[in-house]
Amino acid sequence: MLKTILLLAALVTTSAVNAADGKLIATPGVSQIEGAAGGGLVPWAQLAGYASRDEIAINAFCSHGNVDDFKLDVCGAQLNLYDRLELSIAEQEFDVEALDLRIRQRVLGGKIRLYGDLVYSRWPQVSLGIQYKQLDDPLVANLLGAEEDSGTDYYLAASKLHLGAIGGLNWLWNVTGRYTEANQIGLLGFGSEDHDHELMLEASTALLFGRHLAVGIEYREKPDNLSLKENDWKSAFVAWVPNKYISLTAGWLDLGEIAGIDDQDGLYFSMMGNF
């Protein structure tokens, strides 16, 4: 993760000179824990960064989630090619504090805009995405009954920003359908002897207070492939976007039961630089 952190620092300090700026501020969203543009938990139809159809944008981000018995650190980068194609990479480190154990996973992503524009088209923007995930060490996943140490998620997302929709405030919504076999987003492996890919629902909504502040909530449905119960994930977040070069996000996570341990909730922070 060190290289990504250094890249993030470089982007924050130099991006003011050459940053792509073809979109309205805050409209690309932030960075999702698997690397895609969107909210913290859910990929949205928007592509990363502020690139218009004749620009290229590069982003880097780092995120930290800390619940009662686990920690998740993620760093990654995103490339937006002409507001048509997004490519991303994310490195995840999941700490199980009670066992002094660290699980690492790499996620390679792609997203293509199929239709529309978040703001200017009559109907929502629609994008198709893919996330390939690979565990570095599948020992824990195998012990829990996971069938594979790698897997691929496919998703279709629709997003729309309504200007001045609620009390004069801009309102954003997103709905994502994900076809997945990942156990706890892949950190506990993929599938099991009796389960394969399933269709899961994800959703986000946010209000934008002026140009620089957004407050929202997210929901992510989760499959139950292993004998351990896997609860749906929920979050509430505040994102501050002071300019088009950097964004900061803080949130509250409610992850339910993880690996048989109940009531996993806590704080989430993320920082992103745009170039």
mmCIF file of C-alpha atoms in Angstrom:
data_model
loop_
_atom_site.group_PDB
_atom_site.id
_atom_site.type_symbol
_atom_site.label_atom_id
_atom_site.label_comp_id
_atom_site.label_asym_id
_atom_site.label_seq_id
_atom_site.Cartn_x
_atom_site.Cartn_y
_atom_site.Cartn_z
ATOM 1 C CA MET A 1 0.000 0.000 0.000
ATOM 2 C CA LEU A 2 2.965 2.356 0.455
ATOM 3 C CA LYS A 3 3.238 3.165 -3.250
ATOM 4 C CA THR A 4 -0.434 4.078 -3.414
ATOM 5 C CA ILE A 5 -0.196 6.307 -0.352
ATOM 6 C CA LEU A 6 2.765 8.138 -1.900
ATOM 7 C CA LEU A 7 0.828 8.512 -5.129
ATOM 8 C CA LEU A 8 -2.119 9.952 -3.211
ATOM 9 C CA ALA A 9 0.118 12.532 -1.568
ATOM 10 C CA ALA A 10 1.603 13.498 -4.922
ATOM 11 C CA LEU A 11 -1.808 13.879 -6.501
ATOM 12 C CA VAL A 12 -3.095 16.099 -3.713
ATOM 13 C CA THR A 13 -0.130 18.459 -3.989
ATOM 14 C CA THR A 14 0.165 18.644 -7.801
ATOM 15 C CA SER A 15 -3.294 18.054 -9.208
ATOM 16 C CA ALA A 16 -4.350 21.717 -8.991
ATOM 17 C CA VAL A 17 -2.184 22.376 -12.056
ATOM 18 C CA ASN A 18 -3.562 19.795 -14.473
ATOM 19 C CA ALA A 19 -6.738 18.308 -13.000
ATOM 20 C CA ALA A 20 -9.557 17.283 -15.332
ATOM 21 C CA ASP A 21 -12.561 19.458 -14.525
ATOM 22 C CA GLY A 22 -15.310 18.671 -17.025
ATOM 23 C CA LYS A 23 -17.966 17.775 -14.399
ATOM 24 C CA LEU A 24 -19.755 19.629 -11.625
ATOM 25 C CA ILE A 25 -17.982 19.517 -8.268
ATOM 26 C CA ALA A 26 -18.826 16.490 -6.074
ATOM 27 C CA THR A 27 -20.799 14.698 -8.815
ATOM 28 C CA PRO A 28 -18.308 11.811 -9.319
ATOM 29 C CA GLY A 29 -18.879 10.655 -5.736
ATOM 30 C CA VAL A 30 -15.989 9.248 -3.706
ATOM 31 C CA SER A 31 -14.169 5.894 -3.717
ATOM 32 C CA GLN A 32 -15.785 2.592 -2.850
ATOM 33 C CA ILE A 33 -13.918 -0.023 -0.755
ATOM 34 C CA GLU A 34 -13.412 -2.253 -3.816
ATOM 35 C CA GLY A 35 -11.960 0.601 -5.862
ATOM 36 C CA ALA A 36 -14.869 1.831 -7.987
ATOM 37 C CA ALA A 37 -16.252 5.349 -7.998
ATOM 38 C CA GLY A 38 -19.373 5.675 -5.861
ATOM 39 C CA GLY A 39 -20.089 5.700 -2.157
ATOM 40 C CA GLY A 40 -18.034 3.961 0.500
ATOM 41 C CA LEU A 41 -19.898 0.631 0.256
ATOM 42 C CA VAL A 42 -21.660 0.756 -3.114
ATOM 43 C CA PRO A 43 -20.364 1.405 -6.658
ATOM 44 C CA TRP A 44 -22.382 4.038 -8.510
ATOM 45 C CA ALA A 45 -22.952 4.543 -12.229
ATOM 46 C CA GLN A 46 -20.679 7.614 -12.241
ATOM 47 C CA LEU A 47 -17.117 7.163 -13.428
ATOM 48 C CA ALA A 48 -14.213 8.288 -11.243
ATOM 49 C CA GLY A 49 -12.904 11.828 -11.403
ATOM 50 C CA TYR A 50 -13.919 14.920 -13.312
ATOM 51 C CA ALA A 51 -12.997 13.846 -16.849
ATOM 52 C CA SER A 52 -15.395 14.926 -19.594
ATOM 53 C CA ARG A 53 -15.671 13.104 -22.915
ATOM 54 C CA ASP A 54 -12.408 14.632 -24.162
ATOM 55 C CA GLU A 55 -10.384 14.280 -20.923
ATOM 56 C CA ILE A 56 -8.569 11.636 -18.871
ATOM 57 C CA ALA A 57 -8.666 11.605 -15.061
ATOM 58 C CA ILE A 58 -6.562 9.717 -12.504
ATOM 59 C CA ASN A 59 -7.538 9.365 -8.835
ATOM 60 C CA ALA A 60 -5.923 7.804 -5.775
ATOM 61 C CA PHE A 61 -7.531 7.074 -2.419
ATOM 62 C CA CYS A 62 -7.043 5.508 0.985
ATOM 63 C CA SER A 63 -9.821 4.401 3.358
ATOM 64 C CA HIS A 64 -9.947 3.055 6.907
ATOM 65 C CA GLY A 65 -12.823 1.277 8.622
ATOM 66 C CA ASN A 66 -12.688 0.366 12.307
ATOM 67 C CA VAL A 67 -15.474 -1.695 13.868
ATOM 68 C CA ASP A 68 -15.524 -3.483 17.221
ATOM 69 C CA ASP A 69 -13.344 -6.497 16.379
ATOM 70 C CA PHE A 70 -12.022 -5.832 12.882
ATOM 71 C CA LYS A 71 -10.208 -3.193 10.844
ATOM 72 C CA LEU A 72 -10.173 -2.696 7.086
ATOM 73 C CA ASP A 73 -7.586 -0.551 5.302
ATOM 74 C CA VAL A 74 -7.873 0.040 1.571
ATOM 75 C CA CYS A 75 -5.723 2.032 -0.841
ATOM 76 C CA GLY A 76 -6.206 2.201 -4.565
ATOM 77 C CA ALA A 77 -6.276 4.165 -7.791
ATOM 78 C CA GLN A 78 -8.716 4.807 -10.634
ATOM 79 C CA LEU A 79 -8.371 5.798 -14.288
ATOM 80 C CA ASN A 80 -11.221 7.459 -16.213
ATOM 81 C CA LEU A 81 -10.841 7.391 -19.995
ATOM 82 C CA TYR A 82 -12.997 10.039 -21.678
ATOM 83 C CA ASP A 83 -15.944 9.508 -19.320
ATOM 84 C CA ARG A 84 -16.603 6.162 -21.009
ATOM 85 C CA LEU A 85 -14.364 3.611 -19.273
ATOM 86 C CA GLU A 86 -13.150 3.375 -15.665
ATOM 87 C CA LEU A 87 -10.301 1.080 -14.592
ATOM 88 C CA SER A 88 -9.427 0.599 -10.917
ATOM 89 C CA ILE A 89 -7.229 -1.284 -8.490
ATOM 90 C CA ALA A 90 -7.628 -1.644 -4.728
ATOM 91 C CA GLU A 91 -5.445 -3.333 -2.115
ATOM 92 C CA GLN A 92 -7.358 -4.411 1.001
ATOM 93 C CA GLU A 93 -5.937 -5.380 4.415
ATOM 94 C CA PHE A 94 -8.418 -6.886 6.873
ATOM 95 C CA ASP A 95 -7.219 -7.202 10.478
ATOM 96 C CA VAL A 96 -8.791 -9.748 12.833
ATOM 97 C CA GLU A 97 -7.642 -8.319 16.144
ATOM 98 C CA ALA A 98 -8.601 -11.280 18.376
ATOM 99 C CA LEU A 99 -6.439 -13.660 16.315
ATOM 100 C CA ASP A 100 -3.686 -11.165 15.424
ATOM 101 C CA LEU A 101 -4.421 -12.107 11.815
ATOM 102 C CA ARG A 102 -4.261 -10.050 8.625
ATOM 103 C CA ILE A 103 -6.060 -11.003 5.408
ATOM 104 C CA ARG A 104 -5.052 -9.303 2.145
ATOM 105 C CA GLN A 105 -7.042 -9.079 -1.061
ATOM 106 C CA ARG A 106 -6.489 -7.336 -4.390
ATOM 107 C CA VAL A 107 -9.423 -6.090 -6.490
ATOM 108 C CA LEU A 108 -9.133 -5.214 -10.182
ATOM 109 C CA GLY A 109 -12.140 -3.368 -11.560
ATOM 110 C CA GLY A 110 -13.622 -2.063 -14.765
ATOM 111 C CA LYS A 111 -16.744 0.002 -15.421
ATOM 112 C CA ILE A 112 -18.231 1.193 -18.704
ATOM 113 C CA ARG A 113 -20.859 3.886 -19.097
ATOM 114 C CA LEU A 114 -23.697 2.461 -21.164
ATOM 115 C CA TYR A 115 -26.138 5.344 -21.206
ATOM 116 C CA GLY A 116 -26.856 8.844 -20.041
ATOM 117 C CA ASP A 117 -25.370 11.512 -17.822
ATOM 118 C CA LEU A 118 -25.825 11.869 -14.069
ATOM 119 C CA VAL A 119 -27.104 15.447 -14.388
ATOM 120 C CA TYR A 120 -28.067 16.286 -17.942
ATOM 121 C CA SER A 121 -29.886 13.265 -19.400
ATOM 122 C CA ARG A 122 -33.593 12.766 -18.741
ATOM 123 C CA TRP A 123 -33.103 9.189 -17.534
ATOM 124 C CA PRO A 124 -30.438 7.965 -15.072
ATOM 125 C CA GLN A 125 -26.887 7.255 -16.048
ATOM 126 C CA VAL A 126 -26.383 3.493 -16.371
ATOM 127 C CA SER A 127 -23.046 1.670 -16.153
ATOM 128 C CA LEU A 128 -21.905 -1.963 -16.218
ATOM 129 C CA GLY A 129 -19.055 -3.021 -13.943
ATOM 130 C CA ILE A 130 -16.826 -5.960 -13.094
ATOM 131 C CA GLN A 131 -14.579 -6.623 -10.081
ATOM 132 C CA TYR A 132 -12.063 -9.483 -10.040
ATOM 133 C CA LYS A 133 -10.875 -10.355 -6.518
ATOM 134 C CA GLN A 134 -7.878 -12.444 -5.436
ATOM 135 C CA LEU A 135 -6.972 -13.422 -1.856
ATOM 136 C CA ASP A 136 -3.252 -13.500 -1.036
ATOM 137 C CA ASP A 137 -3.671 -16.258 1.577
ATOM 138 C CA PRO A 138 -6.850 -18.403 1.411
ATOM 139 C CA LEU A 139 -6.183 -20.395 4.620
ATOM 140 C CA VAL A 140 -8.996 -18.821 6.668
ATOM 141 C CA ALA A 141 -11.420 -18.940 3.747
ATOM 142 C CA ASN A 142 -10.695 -22.625 3.187
ATOM 143 C CA LEU A 143 -11.146 -23.463 6.868
ATOM 144 C CA LEU A 144 -14.581 -21.783 6.813
ATOM 145 C CA GLY A 145 -15.700 -23.799 3.796
ATOM 146 C CA ALA A 146 -15.171 -21.358 0.930
ATOM 147 C CA GLU A 147 -14.869 -23.064 -2.436
ATOM 148 C CA GLU A 148 -12.478 -20.632 -4.162
ATOM 149 C CA ASP A 149 -9.779 -18.093 -3.274
ATOM 150 C CA SER A 150 -10.699 -15.798 -6.159
ATOM 151 C CA GLY A 151 -13.929 -14.649 -7.745
ATOM 152 C CA THR A 152 -15.582 -12.097 -9.993
ATOM 153 C CA ASP A 153 -18.471 -9.757 -9.209
ATOM 154 C CA TYR A 154 -20.606 -8.249 -11.965
ATOM 155 C CA TYR A 155 -22.842 -5.244 -11.367
ATOM 156 C CA LEU A 156 -25.231 -2.900 -13.127
ATOM 157 C CA ALA A 157 -25.695 0.562 -11.575
ATOM 158 C CA ALA A 158 -28.119 3.403 -12.254
ATOM 159 C CA SER A 159 -27.574 6.889 -10.780
ATOM 160 C CA LYS A 160 -29.326 10.245 -11.062
ATOM 161 C CA LEU A 161 -28.782 13.704 -9.573
ATOM 162 C CA HIS A 162 -31.929 15.847 -9.337
ATOM 163 C CA LEU A 163 -31.097 19.558 -9.088
ATOM 164 C CA GLY A 164 -33.047 21.480 -6.444
ATOM 165 C CA ALA A 165 -35.317 18.485 -5.833
ATOM 166 C CA ILE A 166 -35.784 18.586 -2.032
ATOM 167 C CA GLY A 167 -36.144 21.967 -0.367
ATOM 168 C CA GLY A 168 -33.924 23.466 -3.033
ATOM 169 C CA LEU A 169 -31.173 20.905 -2.334
ATOM 170 C CA ASN A 170 -29.725 18.595 -4.950
ATOM 171 C CA TRP A 171 -30.704 14.946 -4.400
ATOM 172 C CA LEU A 172 -28.721 11.942 -5.624
ATOM 173 C CA TRP A 173 -29.852 8.333 -5.720
ATOM 174 C CA ASN A 174 -28.238 5.117 -6.933
ATOM 175 C CA VAL A 175 -29.416 1.521 -7.304
ATOM 176 C CA THR A 176 -26.960 -1.303 -8.035
ATOM 177 C CA GLY A 177 -27.585 -4.966 -8.765
ATOM 178 C CA ARG A 178 -24.553 -7.156 -8.009
ATOM 179 C CA TYR A 179 -24.089 -10.754 -9.160
ATOM 180 C CA THR A 180 -21.624 -12.213 -6.659
ATOM 181 C CA GLU A 181 -20.389 -15.276 -4.787
ATOM 182 C CA ALA A 182 -18.066 -13.321 -2.475
ATOM 183 C CA ASN A 183 -18.112 -14.100 1.246
ATOM 184 C CA GLN A 184 -17.729 -10.817 3.186
ATOM 185 C CA ILE A 185 -16.797 -9.065 -0.103
ATOM 186 C CA GLY A 186 -14.272 -11.862 -0.765
ATOM 187 C CA LEU A 187 -12.198 -11.529 2.403
ATOM 188 C CA LEU A 188 -13.538 -14.948 3.494
ATOM 189 C CA GLY A 189 -13.283 -16.495 0.039
ATOM 190 C CA PHE A 190 -15.877 -17.188 -2.616
ATOM 191 C CA GLY A 191 -18.874 -19.484 -2.714
ATOM 192 C CA SER A 192 -19.229 -22.792 -0.907
ATOM 193 C CA GLU A 193 -20.118 -26.356 -1.727
ATOM 194 C CA ASP A 194 -23.829 -25.509 -1.889
ATOM 195 C CA HIS A 195 -23.788 -21.878 -3.106
ATOM 196 C CA ASP A 196 -22.637 -20.003 -6.180
ATOM 197 C CA HIS A 197 -23.340 -16.551 -7.637
ATOM 198 C CA GLU A 198 -26.458 -14.744 -6.409
ATOM 199 C CA LEU A 199 -28.053 -11.414 -7.304
ATOM 200 C CA MET A 200 -27.766 -8.839 -4.484
ATOM 201 C CA LEU A 201 -29.322 -5.367 -4.189
ATOM 202 C CA GLU A 202 -27.360 -2.253 -3.211
ATOM 203 C CA ALA A 203 -28.598 1.329 -2.895
ATOM 204 C CA SER A 204 -27.432 4.822 -1.926
ATOM 205 C CA THR A 205 -28.998 8.232 -1.518
ATOM 206 C CA ALA A 206 -27.552 11.622 -0.567
ATOM 207 C CA LEU A 207 -28.464 15.291 -0.226
ATOM 208 C CA LEU A 208 -25.962 17.932 -1.338
ATOM 209 C CA PHE A 209 -25.844 20.991 0.910
ATOM 210 C CA GLY A 210 -24.454 23.572 -1.447
ATOM 211 C CA ARG A 211 -21.526 22.664 -3.684
ATOM 212 C CA HIS A 212 -19.171 21.147 -1.142
ATOM 213 C CA LEU A 213 -21.019 18.982 1.397
ATOM 214 C CA ALA A 214 -23.039 15.781 0.951
ATOM 215 C CA VAL A 215 -24.848 13.706 3.584
ATOM 216 C CA GLY A 216 -26.201 10.266 2.750
ATOM 217 C CA ILE A 217 -26.887 6.643 3.590
ATOM 218 C CA GLU A 218 -26.075 3.329 1.903
ATOM 219 C CA TYR A 219 -27.344 -0.238 2.016
ATOM 220 C CA ARG A 220 -25.654 -3.381 0.702
ATOM 221 C CA GLU A 221 -27.315 -6.792 0.634
ATOM 222 C CA LYS A 222 -24.989 -9.736 1.346
ATOM 223 C CA PRO A 223 -25.199 -13.441 0.426
ATOM 224 C CA ASP A 224 -25.143 -16.285 2.975
ATOM 225 C CA ASN A 225 -22.812 -18.840 1.382
ATOM 226 C CA LEU A 226 -21.036 -20.121 4.487
ATOM 227 C CA SER A 227 -22.442 -21.586 7.690
ATOM 228 C CA LEU A 228 -21.634 -18.252 9.375
ATOM 229 C CA LYS A 229 -24.402 -15.681 9.093
ATOM 230 C CA GLU A 230 -23.624 -12.678 6.875
ATOM 231 C CA ASN A 231 -25.696 -9.578 7.618
ATOM 232 C CA ASP A 232 -26.473 -6.798 5.173
ATOM 233 C CA TRP A 233 -24.257 -3.728 5.493
ATOM 234 C CA LYS A 234 -25.474 -0.180 6.183
ATOM 235 C CA SER A 235 -23.739 3.165 6.526
ATOM 236 C CA ALA A 236 -24.344 6.877 7.021
ATOM 237 C CA PHE A 237 -21.746 9.301 5.685
ATOM 238 C CA VAL A 238 -20.702 12.920 5.321
ATOM 239 C CA ALA A 239 -18.494 13.888 2.379
ATOM 240 C CA TRP A 240 -16.685 17.213 2.185
ATOM 241 C CA VAL A 241 -15.429 18.285 -1.242
ATOM 242 C CA PRO A 242 -13.642 21.646 -0.812
ATOM 243 C CA ASN A 243 -12.461 21.650 -4.436
ATOM 244 C CA LYS A 244 -12.022 19.301 -7.396
ATOM 245 C CA TYR A 245 -8.633 18.097 -6.211
ATOM 246 C CA ILE A 246 -9.455 16.422 -2.922
ATOM 247 C CA SER A 247 -12.393 14.950 -0.997
ATOM 248 C CA LEU A 248 -12.749 13.743 2.587
ATOM 249 C CA THR A 249 -15.412 11.319 3.819
ATOM 250 C CA ALA A 250 -16.403 10.210 7.318
ATOM 251 C CA GLY A 251 -19.117 7.715 8.140
ATOM 252 C CA TRP A 252 -20.709 5.283 10.558
ATOM 253 C CA LEU A 253 -20.758 1.590 9.616
ATOM 254 C CA ASP A 254 -23.253 -1.051 10.739
ATOM 255 C CA LEU A 255 -21.903 -4.378 9.453
ATOM 256 C CA GLY A 256 -23.877 -6.729 11.697
ATOM 257 C CA GLU A 257 -22.332 -10.145 12.261
ATOM 258 C CA ILE A 258 -18.902 -10.963 10.799
ATOM 259 C CA ALA A 259 -17.334 -14.430 11.162
ATOM 260 C CA GLY A 260 -19.760 -15.287 13.947
ATOM 261 C CA ILE A 261 -19.141 -12.117 15.987
ATOM 262 C CA ASP A 262 -22.214 -9.898 16.453
ATOM 263 C CA ASP A 263 -22.720 -6.137 16.449
ATOM 264 C CA GLN A 264 -19.831 -4.977 14.327
ATOM 265 C CA ASP A 265 -20.214 -1.220 13.966
ATOM 266 C CA GLY A 266 -17.857 1.725 14.018
ATOM 267 C CA LEU A 267 -16.282 4.581 12.080
ATOM 268 C CA TYR A 268 -15.105 4.918 8.509
ATOM 269 C CA PHE A 269 -12.773 7.532 6.969
ATOM 270 C CA SER A 270 -11.603 8.068 3.404
ATOM 271 C CA MET A 271 -9.422 10.543 1.512
ATOM 272 C CA MET A 272 -9.213 10.900 -2.264
ATOM 273 C CA GLY A 273 -7.057 12.992 -4.577
ATOM 274 C CA ASN A 274 -8.080 13.804 -8.167
ATOM 275 C CA PHE A 275 -5.733 14.459 -11.057
#
